[in-house]
mmCIF file with all atom_site columns, C-alpha atoms in Angstrom:
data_model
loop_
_atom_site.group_PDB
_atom_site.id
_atom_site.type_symbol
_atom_site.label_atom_id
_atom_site.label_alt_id
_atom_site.label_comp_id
_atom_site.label_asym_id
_atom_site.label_entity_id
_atom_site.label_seq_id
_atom_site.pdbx_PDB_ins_code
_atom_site.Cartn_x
_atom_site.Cartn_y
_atom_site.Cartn_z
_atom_site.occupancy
_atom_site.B_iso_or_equiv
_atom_site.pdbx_formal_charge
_atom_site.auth_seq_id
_atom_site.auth_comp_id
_atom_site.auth_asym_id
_atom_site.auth_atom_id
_atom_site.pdbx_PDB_model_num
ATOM 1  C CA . UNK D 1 1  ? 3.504   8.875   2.521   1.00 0.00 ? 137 UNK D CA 1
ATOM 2  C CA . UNK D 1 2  ? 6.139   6.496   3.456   1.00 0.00 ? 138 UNK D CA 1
ATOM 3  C CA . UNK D 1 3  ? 5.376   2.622   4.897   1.00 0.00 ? 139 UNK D CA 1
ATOM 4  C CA . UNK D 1 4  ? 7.076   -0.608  4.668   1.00 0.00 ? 140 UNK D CA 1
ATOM 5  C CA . UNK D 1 5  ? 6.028   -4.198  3.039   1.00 0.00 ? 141 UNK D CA 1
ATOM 6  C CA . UNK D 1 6  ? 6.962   -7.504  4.151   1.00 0.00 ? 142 UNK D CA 1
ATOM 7  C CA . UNK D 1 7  ? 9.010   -10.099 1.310   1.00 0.00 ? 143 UNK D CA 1
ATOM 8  C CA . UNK D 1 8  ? 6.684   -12.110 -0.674  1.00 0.00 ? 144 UNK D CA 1
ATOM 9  C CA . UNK D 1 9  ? 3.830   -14.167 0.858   1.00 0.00 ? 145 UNK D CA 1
ATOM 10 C CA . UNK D 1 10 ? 3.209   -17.182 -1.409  1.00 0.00 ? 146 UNK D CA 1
ATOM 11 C CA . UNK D 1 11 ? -0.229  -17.618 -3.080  1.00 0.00 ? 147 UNK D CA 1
ATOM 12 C CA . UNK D 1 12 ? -0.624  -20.271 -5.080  1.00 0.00 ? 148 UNK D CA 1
ATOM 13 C CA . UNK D 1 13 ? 1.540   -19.255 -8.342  1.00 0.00 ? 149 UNK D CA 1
ATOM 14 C CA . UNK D 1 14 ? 1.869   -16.053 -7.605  1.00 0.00 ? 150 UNK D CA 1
ATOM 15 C CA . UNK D 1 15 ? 2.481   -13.754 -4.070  1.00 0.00 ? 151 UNK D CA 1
ATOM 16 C CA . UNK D 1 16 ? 1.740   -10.401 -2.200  1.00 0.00 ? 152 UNK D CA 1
ATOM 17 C CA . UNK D 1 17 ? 3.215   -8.646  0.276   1.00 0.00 ? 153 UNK D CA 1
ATOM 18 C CA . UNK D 1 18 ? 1.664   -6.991  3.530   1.00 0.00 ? 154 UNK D CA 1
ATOM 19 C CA . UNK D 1 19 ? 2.218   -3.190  3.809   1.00 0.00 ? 155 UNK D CA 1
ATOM 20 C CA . UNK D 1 20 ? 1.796   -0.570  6.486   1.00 0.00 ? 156 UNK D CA 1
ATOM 21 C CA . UNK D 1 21 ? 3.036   3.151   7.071   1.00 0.00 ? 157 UNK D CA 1
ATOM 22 C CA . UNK D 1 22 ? 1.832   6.707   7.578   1.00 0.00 ? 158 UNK D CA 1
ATOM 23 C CA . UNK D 1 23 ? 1.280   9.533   5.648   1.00 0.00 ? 159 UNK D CA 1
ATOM 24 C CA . UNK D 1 24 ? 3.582   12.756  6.245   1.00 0.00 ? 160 UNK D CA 1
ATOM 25 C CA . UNK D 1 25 ? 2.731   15.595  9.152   1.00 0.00 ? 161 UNK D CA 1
ATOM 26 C CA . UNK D 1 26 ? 0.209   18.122  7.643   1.00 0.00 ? 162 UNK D CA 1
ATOM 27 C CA . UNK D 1 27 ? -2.299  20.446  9.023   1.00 0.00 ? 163 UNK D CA 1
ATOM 28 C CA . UNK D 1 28 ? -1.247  18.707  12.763  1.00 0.00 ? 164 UNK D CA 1
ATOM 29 C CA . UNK D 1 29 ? -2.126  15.286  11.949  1.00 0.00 ? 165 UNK D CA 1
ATOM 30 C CA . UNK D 1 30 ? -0.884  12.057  10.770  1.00 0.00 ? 166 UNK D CA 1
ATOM 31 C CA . UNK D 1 31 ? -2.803  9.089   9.258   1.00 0.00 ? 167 UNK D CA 1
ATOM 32 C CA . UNK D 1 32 ? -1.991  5.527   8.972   1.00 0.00 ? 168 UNK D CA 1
ATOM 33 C CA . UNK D 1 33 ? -2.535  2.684   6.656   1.00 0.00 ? 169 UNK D CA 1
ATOM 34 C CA . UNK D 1 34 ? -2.156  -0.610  5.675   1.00 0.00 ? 170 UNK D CA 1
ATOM 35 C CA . UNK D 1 35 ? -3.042  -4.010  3.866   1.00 0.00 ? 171 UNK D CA 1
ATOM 36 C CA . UNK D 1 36 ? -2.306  -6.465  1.658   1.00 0.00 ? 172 UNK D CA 1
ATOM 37 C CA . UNK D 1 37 ? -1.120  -6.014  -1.736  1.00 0.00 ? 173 UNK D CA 1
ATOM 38 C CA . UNK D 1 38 ? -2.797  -7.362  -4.218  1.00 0.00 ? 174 UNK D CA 1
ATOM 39 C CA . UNK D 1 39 ? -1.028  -10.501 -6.751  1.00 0.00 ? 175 UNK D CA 1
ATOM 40 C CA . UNK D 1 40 ? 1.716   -9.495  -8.724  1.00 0.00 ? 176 UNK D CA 1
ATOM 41 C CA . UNK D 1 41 ? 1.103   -8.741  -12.237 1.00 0.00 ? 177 UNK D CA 1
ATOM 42 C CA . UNK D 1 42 ? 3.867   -9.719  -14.589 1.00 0.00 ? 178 UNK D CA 1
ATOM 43 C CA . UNK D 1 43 ? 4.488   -6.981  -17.668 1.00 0.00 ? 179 UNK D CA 1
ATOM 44 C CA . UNK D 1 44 ? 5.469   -7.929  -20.755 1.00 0.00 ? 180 UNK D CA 1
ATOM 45 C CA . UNK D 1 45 ? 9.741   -6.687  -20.419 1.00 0.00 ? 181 UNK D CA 1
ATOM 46 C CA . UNK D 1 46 ? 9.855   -8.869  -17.329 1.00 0.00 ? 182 UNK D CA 1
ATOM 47 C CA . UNK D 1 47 ? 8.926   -7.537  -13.864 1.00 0.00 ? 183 UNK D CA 1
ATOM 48 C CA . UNK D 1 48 ? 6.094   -7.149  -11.934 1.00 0.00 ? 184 UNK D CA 1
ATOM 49 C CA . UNK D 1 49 ? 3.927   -4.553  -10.550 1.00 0.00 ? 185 UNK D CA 1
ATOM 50 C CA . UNK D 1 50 ? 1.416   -5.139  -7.312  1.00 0.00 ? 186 UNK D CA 1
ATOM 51 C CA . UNK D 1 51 ? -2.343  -3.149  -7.304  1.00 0.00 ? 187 UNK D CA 1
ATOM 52 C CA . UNK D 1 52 ? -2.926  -1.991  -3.660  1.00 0.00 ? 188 UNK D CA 1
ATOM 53 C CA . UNK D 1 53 ? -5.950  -0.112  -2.145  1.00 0.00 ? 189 UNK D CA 1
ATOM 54 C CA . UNK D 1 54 ? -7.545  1.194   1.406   1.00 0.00 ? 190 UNK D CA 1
ATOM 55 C CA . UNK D 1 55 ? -8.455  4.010   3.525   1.00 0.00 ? 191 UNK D CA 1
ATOM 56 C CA . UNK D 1 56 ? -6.208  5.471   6.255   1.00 0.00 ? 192 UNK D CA 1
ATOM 57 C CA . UNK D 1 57 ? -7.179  5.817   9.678   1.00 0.00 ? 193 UNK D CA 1
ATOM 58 C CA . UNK D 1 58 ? -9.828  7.983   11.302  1.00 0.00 ? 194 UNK D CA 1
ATOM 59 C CA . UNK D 1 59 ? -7.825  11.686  12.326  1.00 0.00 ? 195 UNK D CA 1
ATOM 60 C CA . UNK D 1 60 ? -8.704  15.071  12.606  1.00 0.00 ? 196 UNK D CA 1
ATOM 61 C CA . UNK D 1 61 ? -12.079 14.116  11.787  1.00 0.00 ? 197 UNK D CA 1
ATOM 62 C CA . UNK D 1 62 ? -11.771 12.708  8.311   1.00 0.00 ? 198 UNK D CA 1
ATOM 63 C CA . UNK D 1 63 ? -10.152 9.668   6.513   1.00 0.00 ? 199 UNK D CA 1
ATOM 64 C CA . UNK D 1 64 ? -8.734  9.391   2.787   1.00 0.00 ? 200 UNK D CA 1
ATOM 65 C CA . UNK D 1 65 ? -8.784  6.364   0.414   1.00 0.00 ? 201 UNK D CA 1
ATOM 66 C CA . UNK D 1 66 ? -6.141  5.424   -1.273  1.00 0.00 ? 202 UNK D CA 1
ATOM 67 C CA . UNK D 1 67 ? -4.723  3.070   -4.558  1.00 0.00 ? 203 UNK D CA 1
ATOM 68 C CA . UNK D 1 68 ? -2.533  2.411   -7.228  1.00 0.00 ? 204 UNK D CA 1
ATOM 69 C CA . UNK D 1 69 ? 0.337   0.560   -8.312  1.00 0.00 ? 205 UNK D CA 1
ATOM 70 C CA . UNK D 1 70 ? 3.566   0.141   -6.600  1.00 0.00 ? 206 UNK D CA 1
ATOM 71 C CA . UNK D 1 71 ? 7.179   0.873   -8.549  1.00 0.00 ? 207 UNK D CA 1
ATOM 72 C CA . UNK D 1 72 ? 7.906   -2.194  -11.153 1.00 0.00 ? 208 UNK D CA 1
ATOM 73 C CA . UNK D 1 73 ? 10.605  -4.475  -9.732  1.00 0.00 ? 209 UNK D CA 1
ATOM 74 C CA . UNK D 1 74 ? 13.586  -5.585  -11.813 1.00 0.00 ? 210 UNK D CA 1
ATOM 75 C CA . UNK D 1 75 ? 13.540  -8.085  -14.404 1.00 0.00 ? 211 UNK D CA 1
#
């Protein structure tokens, strides 16, 4: 998979970001997703990670869901 997010979008104390992108070419199709992250959650060394979740678009007659946790940013 490979997408994009936006910078931080304010929410009250905390932000998320919007994200969209496409999985990778297999079996002749492509699917595409996107959302909102969820609010960042700080971890204890500094940082923060963001929850995200969804389903991809409707190709080759099926879908997937998706969700996880993106990378940790930098203290």
């Amino acid at each position: 998979m490979f997408g994009i997010t936006t910078l931080g979008i304010a929410r009250g104390n905390t932000h998320v970001h919007h994200y969209h992108g496409a999985t990778t070419l297999a079996d002749g199709h492509v699917h595409y997703y996107g959302g909102v992250t969820g609010p960042a959650i700080y971890l204890p060394g500094g940082g923060h990670i963001h929850y995200y979740q969804g389903v991809t678009t409707f190709n080759d007659r099926h879908r997937h869901a998706y969700a996880g946790n993106d990378s940790p940013s930098c203290p």
